[in-house]
XYZ file of N, CA and C in Angstrom:
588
model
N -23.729 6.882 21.110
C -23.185 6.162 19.994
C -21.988 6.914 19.437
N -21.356 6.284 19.004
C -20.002 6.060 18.244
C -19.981 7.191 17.195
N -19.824 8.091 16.302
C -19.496 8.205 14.899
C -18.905 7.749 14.529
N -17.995 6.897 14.819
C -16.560 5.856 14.128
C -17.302 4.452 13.600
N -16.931 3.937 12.551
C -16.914 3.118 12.173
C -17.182 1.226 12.914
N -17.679 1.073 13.193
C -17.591 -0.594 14.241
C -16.837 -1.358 12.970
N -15.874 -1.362 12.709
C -14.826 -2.021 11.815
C -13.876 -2.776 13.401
N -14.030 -4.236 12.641
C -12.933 -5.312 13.531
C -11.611 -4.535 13.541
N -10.997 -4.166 14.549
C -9.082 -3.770 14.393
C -8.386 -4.978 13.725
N -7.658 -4.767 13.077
C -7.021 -5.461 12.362
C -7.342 -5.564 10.837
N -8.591 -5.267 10.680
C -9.523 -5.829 9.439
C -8.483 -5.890 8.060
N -8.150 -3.903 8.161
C -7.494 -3.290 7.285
C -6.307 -4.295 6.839
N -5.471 -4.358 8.166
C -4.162 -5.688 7.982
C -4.818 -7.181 7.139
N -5.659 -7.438 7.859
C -5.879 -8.937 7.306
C -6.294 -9.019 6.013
N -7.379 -8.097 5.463
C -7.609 -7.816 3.688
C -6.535 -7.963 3.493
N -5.369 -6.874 3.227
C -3.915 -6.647 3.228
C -2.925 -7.442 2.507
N -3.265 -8.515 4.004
C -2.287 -10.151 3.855
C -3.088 -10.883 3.235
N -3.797 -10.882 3.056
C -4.889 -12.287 2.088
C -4.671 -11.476 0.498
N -4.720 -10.056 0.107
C -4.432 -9.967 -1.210
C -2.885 -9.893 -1.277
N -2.135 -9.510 -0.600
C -0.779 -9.991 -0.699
C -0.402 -11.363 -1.016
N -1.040 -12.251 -0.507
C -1.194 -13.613 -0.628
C -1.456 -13.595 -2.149
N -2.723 -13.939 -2.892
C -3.538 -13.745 -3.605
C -2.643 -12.969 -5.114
N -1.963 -11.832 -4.942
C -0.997 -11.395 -5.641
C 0.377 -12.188 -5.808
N 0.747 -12.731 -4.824
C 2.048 -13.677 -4.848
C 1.648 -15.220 -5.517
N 0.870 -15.282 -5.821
C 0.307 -16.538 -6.561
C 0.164 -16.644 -7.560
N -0.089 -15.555 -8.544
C -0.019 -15.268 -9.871
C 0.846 -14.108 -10.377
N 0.812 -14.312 -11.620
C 1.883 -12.995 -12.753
C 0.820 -11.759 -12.619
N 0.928 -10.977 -11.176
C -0.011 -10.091 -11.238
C 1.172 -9.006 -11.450
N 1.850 -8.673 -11.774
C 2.352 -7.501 -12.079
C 2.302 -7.537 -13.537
N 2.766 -9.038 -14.105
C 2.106 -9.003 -15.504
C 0.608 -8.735 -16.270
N -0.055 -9.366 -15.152
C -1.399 -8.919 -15.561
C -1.436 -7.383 -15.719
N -1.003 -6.674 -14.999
C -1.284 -5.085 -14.704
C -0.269 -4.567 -16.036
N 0.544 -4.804 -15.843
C 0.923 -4.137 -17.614
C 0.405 -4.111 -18.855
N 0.036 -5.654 -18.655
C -0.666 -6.096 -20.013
C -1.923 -5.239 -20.273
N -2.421 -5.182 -18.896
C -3.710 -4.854 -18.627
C -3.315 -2.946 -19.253
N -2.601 -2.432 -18.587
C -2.458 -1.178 -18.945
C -1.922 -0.773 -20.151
N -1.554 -1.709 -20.906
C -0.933 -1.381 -22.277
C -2.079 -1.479 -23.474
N -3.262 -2.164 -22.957
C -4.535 -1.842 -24.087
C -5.157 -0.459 -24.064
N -4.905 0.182 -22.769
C -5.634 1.394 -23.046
C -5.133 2.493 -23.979
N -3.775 2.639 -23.479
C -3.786 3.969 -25.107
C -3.523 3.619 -26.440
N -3.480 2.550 -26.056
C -3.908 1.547 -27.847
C -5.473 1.407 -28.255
N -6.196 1.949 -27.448
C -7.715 1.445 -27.282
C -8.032 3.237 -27.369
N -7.187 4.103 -26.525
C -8.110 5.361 -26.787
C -7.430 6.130 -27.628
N -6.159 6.247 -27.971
C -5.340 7.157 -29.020
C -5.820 7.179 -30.723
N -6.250 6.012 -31.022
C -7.270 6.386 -32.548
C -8.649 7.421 -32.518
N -9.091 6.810 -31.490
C -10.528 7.563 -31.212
C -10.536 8.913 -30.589
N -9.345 9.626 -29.895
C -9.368 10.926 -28.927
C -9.304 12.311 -30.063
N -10.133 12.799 -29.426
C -9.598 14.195 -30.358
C -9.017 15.258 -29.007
N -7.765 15.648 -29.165
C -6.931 16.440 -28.501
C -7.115 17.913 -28.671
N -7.161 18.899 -27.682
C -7.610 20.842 -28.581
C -6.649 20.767 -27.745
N -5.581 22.181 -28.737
C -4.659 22.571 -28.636
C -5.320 24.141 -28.982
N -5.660 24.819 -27.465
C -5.775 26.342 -28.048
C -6.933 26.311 -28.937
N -7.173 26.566 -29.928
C -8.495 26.467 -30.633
C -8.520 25.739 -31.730
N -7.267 24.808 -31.839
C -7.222 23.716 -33.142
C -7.492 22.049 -32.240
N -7.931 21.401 -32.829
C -9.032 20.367 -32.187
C -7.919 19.239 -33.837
N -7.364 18.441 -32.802
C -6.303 17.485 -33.626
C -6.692 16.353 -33.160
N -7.136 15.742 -34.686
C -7.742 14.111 -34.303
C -6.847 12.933 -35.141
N -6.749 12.292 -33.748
C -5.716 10.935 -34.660
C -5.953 9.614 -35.149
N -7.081 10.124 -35.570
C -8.034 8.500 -35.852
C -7.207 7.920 -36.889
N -7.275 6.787 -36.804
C -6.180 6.161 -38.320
C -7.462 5.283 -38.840
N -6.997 5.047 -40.111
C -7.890 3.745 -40.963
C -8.321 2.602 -40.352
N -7.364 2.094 -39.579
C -7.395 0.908 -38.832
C -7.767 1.299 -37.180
N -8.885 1.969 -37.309
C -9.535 2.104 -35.720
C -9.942 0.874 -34.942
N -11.019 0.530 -35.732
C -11.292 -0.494 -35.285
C -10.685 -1.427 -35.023
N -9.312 -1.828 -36.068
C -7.836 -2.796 -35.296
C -7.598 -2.625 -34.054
N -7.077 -1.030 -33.683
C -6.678 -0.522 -32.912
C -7.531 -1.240 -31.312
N -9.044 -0.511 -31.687
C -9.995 -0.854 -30.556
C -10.220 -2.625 -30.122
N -9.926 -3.469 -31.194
C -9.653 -4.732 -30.918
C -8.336 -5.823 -30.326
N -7.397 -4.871 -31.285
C -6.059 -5.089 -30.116
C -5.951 -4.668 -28.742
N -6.302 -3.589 -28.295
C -6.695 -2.847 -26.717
C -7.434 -3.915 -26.087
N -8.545 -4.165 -26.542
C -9.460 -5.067 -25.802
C -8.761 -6.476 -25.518
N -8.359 -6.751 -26.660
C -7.814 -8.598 -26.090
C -6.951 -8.062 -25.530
N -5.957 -6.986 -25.568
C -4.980 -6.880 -24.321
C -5.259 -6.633 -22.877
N -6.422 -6.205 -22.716
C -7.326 -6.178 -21.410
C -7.595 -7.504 -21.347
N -8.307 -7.916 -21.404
C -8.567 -9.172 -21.376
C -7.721 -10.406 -21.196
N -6.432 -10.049 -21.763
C -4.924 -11.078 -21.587
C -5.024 -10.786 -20.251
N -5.026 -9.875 -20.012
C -4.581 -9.129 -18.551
C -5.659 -9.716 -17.541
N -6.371 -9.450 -17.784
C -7.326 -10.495 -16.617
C -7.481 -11.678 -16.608
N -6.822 -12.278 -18.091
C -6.471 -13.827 -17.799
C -4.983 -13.946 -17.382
N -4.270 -13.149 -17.112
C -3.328 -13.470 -16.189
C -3.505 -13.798 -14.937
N -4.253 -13.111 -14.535
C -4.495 -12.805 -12.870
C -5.855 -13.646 -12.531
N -6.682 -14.195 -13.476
C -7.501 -15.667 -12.683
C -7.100 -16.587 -13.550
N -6.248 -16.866 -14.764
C -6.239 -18.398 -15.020
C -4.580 -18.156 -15.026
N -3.752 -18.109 -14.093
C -2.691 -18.416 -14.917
C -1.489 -19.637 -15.126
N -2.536 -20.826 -15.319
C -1.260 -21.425 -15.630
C -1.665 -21.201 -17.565
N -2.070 -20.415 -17.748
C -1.871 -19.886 -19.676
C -1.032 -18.761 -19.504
N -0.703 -18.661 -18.646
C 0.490 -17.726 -18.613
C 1.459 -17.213 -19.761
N 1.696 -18.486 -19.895
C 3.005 -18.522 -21.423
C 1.786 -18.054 -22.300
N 0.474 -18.596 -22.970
C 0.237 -18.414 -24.052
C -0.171 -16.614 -24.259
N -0.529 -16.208 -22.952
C -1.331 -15.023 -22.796
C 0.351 -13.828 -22.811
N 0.958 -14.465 -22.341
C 2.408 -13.367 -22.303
C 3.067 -13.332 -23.851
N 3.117 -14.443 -24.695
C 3.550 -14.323 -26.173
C 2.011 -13.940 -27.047
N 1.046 -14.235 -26.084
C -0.267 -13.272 -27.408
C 0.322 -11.887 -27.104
N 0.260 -11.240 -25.818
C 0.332 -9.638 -25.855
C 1.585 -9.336 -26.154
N 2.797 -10.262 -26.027
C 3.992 -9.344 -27.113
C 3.708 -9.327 -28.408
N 3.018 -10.452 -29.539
C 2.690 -10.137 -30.568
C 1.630 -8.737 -30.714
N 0.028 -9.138 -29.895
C -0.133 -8.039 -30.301
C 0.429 -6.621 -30.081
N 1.147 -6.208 -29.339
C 2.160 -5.109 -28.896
C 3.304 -4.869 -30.180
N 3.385 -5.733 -30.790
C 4.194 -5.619 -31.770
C 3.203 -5.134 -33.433
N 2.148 -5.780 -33.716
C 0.961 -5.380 -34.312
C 0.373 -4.100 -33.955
N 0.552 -3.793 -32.761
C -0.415 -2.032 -33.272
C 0.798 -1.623 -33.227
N 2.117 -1.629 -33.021
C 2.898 -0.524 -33.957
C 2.740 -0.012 -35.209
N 1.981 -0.408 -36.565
C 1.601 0.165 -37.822
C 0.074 0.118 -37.469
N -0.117 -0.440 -36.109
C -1.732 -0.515 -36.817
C -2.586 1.043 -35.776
N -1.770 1.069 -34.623
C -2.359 2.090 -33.973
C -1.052 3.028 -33.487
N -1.495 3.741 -33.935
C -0.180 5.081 -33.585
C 0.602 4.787 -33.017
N 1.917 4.223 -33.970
C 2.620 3.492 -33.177
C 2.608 3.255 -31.720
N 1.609 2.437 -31.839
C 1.339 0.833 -30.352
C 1.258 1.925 -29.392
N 0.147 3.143 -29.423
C 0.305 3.859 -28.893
C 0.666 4.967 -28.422
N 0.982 5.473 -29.193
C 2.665 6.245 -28.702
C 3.817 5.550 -28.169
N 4.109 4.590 -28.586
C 4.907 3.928 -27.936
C 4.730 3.198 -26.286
N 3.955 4.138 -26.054
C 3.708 3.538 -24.182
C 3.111 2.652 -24.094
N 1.955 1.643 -24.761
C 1.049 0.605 -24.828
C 1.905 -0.380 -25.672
N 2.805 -0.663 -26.238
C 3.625 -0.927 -26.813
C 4.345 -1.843 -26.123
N 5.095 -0.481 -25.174
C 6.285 -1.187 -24.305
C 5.610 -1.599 -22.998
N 4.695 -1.455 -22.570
C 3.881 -1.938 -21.046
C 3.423 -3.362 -21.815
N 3.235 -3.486 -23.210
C 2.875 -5.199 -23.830
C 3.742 -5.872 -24.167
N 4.775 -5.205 -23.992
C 6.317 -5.892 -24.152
C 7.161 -6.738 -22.712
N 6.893 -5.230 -22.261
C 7.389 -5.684 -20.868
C 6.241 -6.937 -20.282
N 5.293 -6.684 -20.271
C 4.050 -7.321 -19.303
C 3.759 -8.507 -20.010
N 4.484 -9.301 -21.586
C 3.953 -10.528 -22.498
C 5.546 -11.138 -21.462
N 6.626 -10.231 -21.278
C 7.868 -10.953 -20.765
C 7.663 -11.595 -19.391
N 7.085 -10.564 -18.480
C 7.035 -11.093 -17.041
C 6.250 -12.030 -16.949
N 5.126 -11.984 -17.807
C 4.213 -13.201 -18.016
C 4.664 -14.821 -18.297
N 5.516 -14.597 -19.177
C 6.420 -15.759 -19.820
C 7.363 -16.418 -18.852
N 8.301 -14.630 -18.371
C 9.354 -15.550 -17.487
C 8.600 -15.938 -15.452
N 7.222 -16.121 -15.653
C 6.641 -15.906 -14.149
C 6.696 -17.355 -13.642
N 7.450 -17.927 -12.741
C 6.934 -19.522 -12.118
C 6.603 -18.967 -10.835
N 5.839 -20.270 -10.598
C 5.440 -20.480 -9.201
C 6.011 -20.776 -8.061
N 6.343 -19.976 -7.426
C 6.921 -20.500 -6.315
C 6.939 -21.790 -5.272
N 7.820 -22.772 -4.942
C 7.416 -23.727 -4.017
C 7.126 -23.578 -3.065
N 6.382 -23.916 -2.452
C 5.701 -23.716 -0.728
C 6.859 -24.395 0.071
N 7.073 -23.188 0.965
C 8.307 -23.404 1.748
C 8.146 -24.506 2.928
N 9.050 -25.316 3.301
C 8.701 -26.647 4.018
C 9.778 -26.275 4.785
N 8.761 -26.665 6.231
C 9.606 -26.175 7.730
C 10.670 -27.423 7.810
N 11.803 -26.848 8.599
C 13.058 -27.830 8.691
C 13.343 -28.083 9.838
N 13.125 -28.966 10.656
C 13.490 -28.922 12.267
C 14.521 -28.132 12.565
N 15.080 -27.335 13.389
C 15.767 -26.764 13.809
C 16.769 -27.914 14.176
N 18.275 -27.476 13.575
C 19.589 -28.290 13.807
C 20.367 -27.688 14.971
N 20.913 -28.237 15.758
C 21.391 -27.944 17.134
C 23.112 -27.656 16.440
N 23.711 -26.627 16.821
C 25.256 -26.751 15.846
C 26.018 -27.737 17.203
N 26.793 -28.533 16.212
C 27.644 -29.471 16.922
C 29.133 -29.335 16.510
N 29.217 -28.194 16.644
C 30.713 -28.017 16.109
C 31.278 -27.803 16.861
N 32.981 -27.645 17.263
C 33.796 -27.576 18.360
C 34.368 -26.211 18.190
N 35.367 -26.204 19.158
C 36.110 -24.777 18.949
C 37.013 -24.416 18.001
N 37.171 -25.618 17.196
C 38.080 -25.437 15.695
C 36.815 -25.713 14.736
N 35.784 -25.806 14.493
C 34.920 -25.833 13.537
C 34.783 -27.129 12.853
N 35.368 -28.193 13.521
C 35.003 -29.572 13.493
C 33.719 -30.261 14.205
N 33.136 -31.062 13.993
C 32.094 -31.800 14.798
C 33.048 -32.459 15.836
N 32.248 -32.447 17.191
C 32.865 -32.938 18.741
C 32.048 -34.638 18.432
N 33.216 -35.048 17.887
C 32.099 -36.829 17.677
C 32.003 -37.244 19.237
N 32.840 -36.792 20.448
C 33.022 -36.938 21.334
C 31.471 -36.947 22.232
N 30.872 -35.906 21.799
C 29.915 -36.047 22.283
C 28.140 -36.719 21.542
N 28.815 -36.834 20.537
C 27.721 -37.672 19.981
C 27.615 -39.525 19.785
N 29.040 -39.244 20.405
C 29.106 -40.680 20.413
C 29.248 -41.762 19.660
N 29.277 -41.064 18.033
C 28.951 -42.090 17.151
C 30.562 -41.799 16.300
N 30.950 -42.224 15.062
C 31.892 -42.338 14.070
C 32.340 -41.103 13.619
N 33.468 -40.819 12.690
C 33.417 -39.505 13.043
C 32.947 -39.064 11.357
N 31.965 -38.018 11.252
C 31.519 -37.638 9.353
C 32.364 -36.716 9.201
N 32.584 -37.273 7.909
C 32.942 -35.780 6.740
C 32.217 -34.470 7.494
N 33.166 -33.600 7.328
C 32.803 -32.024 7.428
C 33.371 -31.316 6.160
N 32.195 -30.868 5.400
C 32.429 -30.079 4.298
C 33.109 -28.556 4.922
N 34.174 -27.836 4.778
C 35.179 -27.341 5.509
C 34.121 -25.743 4.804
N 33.758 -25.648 3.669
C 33.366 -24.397 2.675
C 31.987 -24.320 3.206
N 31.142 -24.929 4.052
C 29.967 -25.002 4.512
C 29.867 -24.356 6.266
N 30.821 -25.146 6.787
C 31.005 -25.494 8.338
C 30.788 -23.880 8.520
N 29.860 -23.194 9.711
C 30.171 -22.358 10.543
C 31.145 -22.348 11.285
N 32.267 -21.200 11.024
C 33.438 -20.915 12.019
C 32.874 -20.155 12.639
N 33.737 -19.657 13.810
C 33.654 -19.300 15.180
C 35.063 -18.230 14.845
N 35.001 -16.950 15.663
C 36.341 -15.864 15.525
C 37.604 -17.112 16.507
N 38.531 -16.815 15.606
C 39.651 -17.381 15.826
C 40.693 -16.585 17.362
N 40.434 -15.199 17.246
C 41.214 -14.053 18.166
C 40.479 -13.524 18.485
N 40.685 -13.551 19.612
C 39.837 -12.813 20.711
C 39.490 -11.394 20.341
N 38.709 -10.910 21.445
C 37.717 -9.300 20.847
C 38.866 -8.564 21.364
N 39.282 -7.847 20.344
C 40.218 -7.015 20.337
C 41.758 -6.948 19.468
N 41.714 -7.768 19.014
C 43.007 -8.343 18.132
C 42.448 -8.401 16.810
N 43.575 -7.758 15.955
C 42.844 -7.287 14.668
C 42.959 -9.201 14.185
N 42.218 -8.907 13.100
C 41.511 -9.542 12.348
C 42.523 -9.908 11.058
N 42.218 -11.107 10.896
C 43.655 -11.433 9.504
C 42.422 -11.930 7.988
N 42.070 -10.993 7.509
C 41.208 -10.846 6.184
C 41.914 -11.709 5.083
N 42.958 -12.124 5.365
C 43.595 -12.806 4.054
C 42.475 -13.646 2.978
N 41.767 -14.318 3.891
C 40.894 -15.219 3.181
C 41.345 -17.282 3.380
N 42.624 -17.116 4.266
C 43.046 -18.156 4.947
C 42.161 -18.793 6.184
N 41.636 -19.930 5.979
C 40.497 -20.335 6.537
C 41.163 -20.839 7.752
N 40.457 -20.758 8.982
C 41.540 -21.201 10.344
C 41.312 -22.596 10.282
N 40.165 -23.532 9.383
C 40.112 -24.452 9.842
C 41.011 -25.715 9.003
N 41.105 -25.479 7.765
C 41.790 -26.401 7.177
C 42.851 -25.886 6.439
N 43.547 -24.531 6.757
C 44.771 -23.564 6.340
C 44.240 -23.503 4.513
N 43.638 -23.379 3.730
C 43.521 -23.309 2.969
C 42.657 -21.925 2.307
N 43.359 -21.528 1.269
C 43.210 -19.923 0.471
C 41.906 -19.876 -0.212
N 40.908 -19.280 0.394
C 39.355 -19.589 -0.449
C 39.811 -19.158 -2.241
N 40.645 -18.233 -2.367
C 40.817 -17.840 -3.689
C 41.521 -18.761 -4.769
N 42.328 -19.849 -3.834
C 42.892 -20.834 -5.197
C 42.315 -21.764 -4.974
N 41.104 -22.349 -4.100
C 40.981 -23.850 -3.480
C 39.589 -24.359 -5.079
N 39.146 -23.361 -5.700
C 37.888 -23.852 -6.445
C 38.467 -24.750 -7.663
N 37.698 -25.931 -7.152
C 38.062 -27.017 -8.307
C 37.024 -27.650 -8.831
């Protein structure tokens, strides 16, 4: 027998791509800020810090604020990442509360729980969903050696060719410098004055 593991090859990859997946579907980077900005709003009232043999405690009046703002900011945070089309409401709760433990918990932290509920109420807010990308048959190019369509061989009438779209083709052969002007070979026209 083995000492190694009987793990499928690949396994590691495929977890991988299914939470990659799974992450690209929601405001999970928002969740994770939000999520990380309750904790030193949640432990900085309650910690006592020793410095050498002096023992410095920063409990404020409003602990218990403190320990209740932390928590719904955890909690925003994990409703980012399984419900989020509340997205918007959960990204403007944790910038308010992020803005609330500034007087209420050492300043919002030390500042670091603060700005991770600042940043993480924004990405939340500005997060859409991406559209599911839709396959496009592959287009065969039908263009000629001046960057016109060959109606010649399609047989039919001849279309508009949008000239600012069309794939060109090198004009001079390999070896002949190159004319950068910005003068298009196909319809002589200056990309820099043509925008109307």
């Amino acid at each position: 027998m083995s000492a190694e593991s009987p793990a499928a090859p690949g396994q590691f990859a495929r977890r991988r791509q299914q939470f990659r997946a799974w992450r690209g579907a929601r405001p999970f980077w928002a969740g994770l800020f939000v999520m990380i900005s309750g904790l030193p709003i949640m432990y900085f009232p309650y910690a006592h810090i020793k410095l050498g043999g002096l023992t410095v405690a920063m409990a404020t009046t409003a602990g218990a604020g403190s320990l209740i703002i932390g928590m719904l900011l955890v909690v925003l945070g994990i409703t980012l990442w399984f419900q989020k089309h509340v997205r918007t409401f959960a990204g403007v709760a944790a910038i308010l509360l992020g803005l609330v433990s500034l007087p209420v918990s050492n300043f919002g932290g030390f500042i670091v729980g603060f700005l991770f509920a600042l940043f993480g109420g924004a990405m939340a807010v500005a997060w859409a969903p991406g559209a599911p990308l839709a396959e496009e048959p592959a287009k065969q190019d039908a263009t000629g050696e001046g960057g016109v369509q060959d109606t010649a061989r399609e047989g039919g009438a001849h279309e508009a060719t949008d000239y600012d779209t069309t794939l060109l083709r090198p004009v001079n052969p390999v070896g002949e410098p190159n004319d950068l002007s910005g003068t298009s070979p196909v319809n002589g026209a200056n990309g820099r004055h043509s925008a109307g």
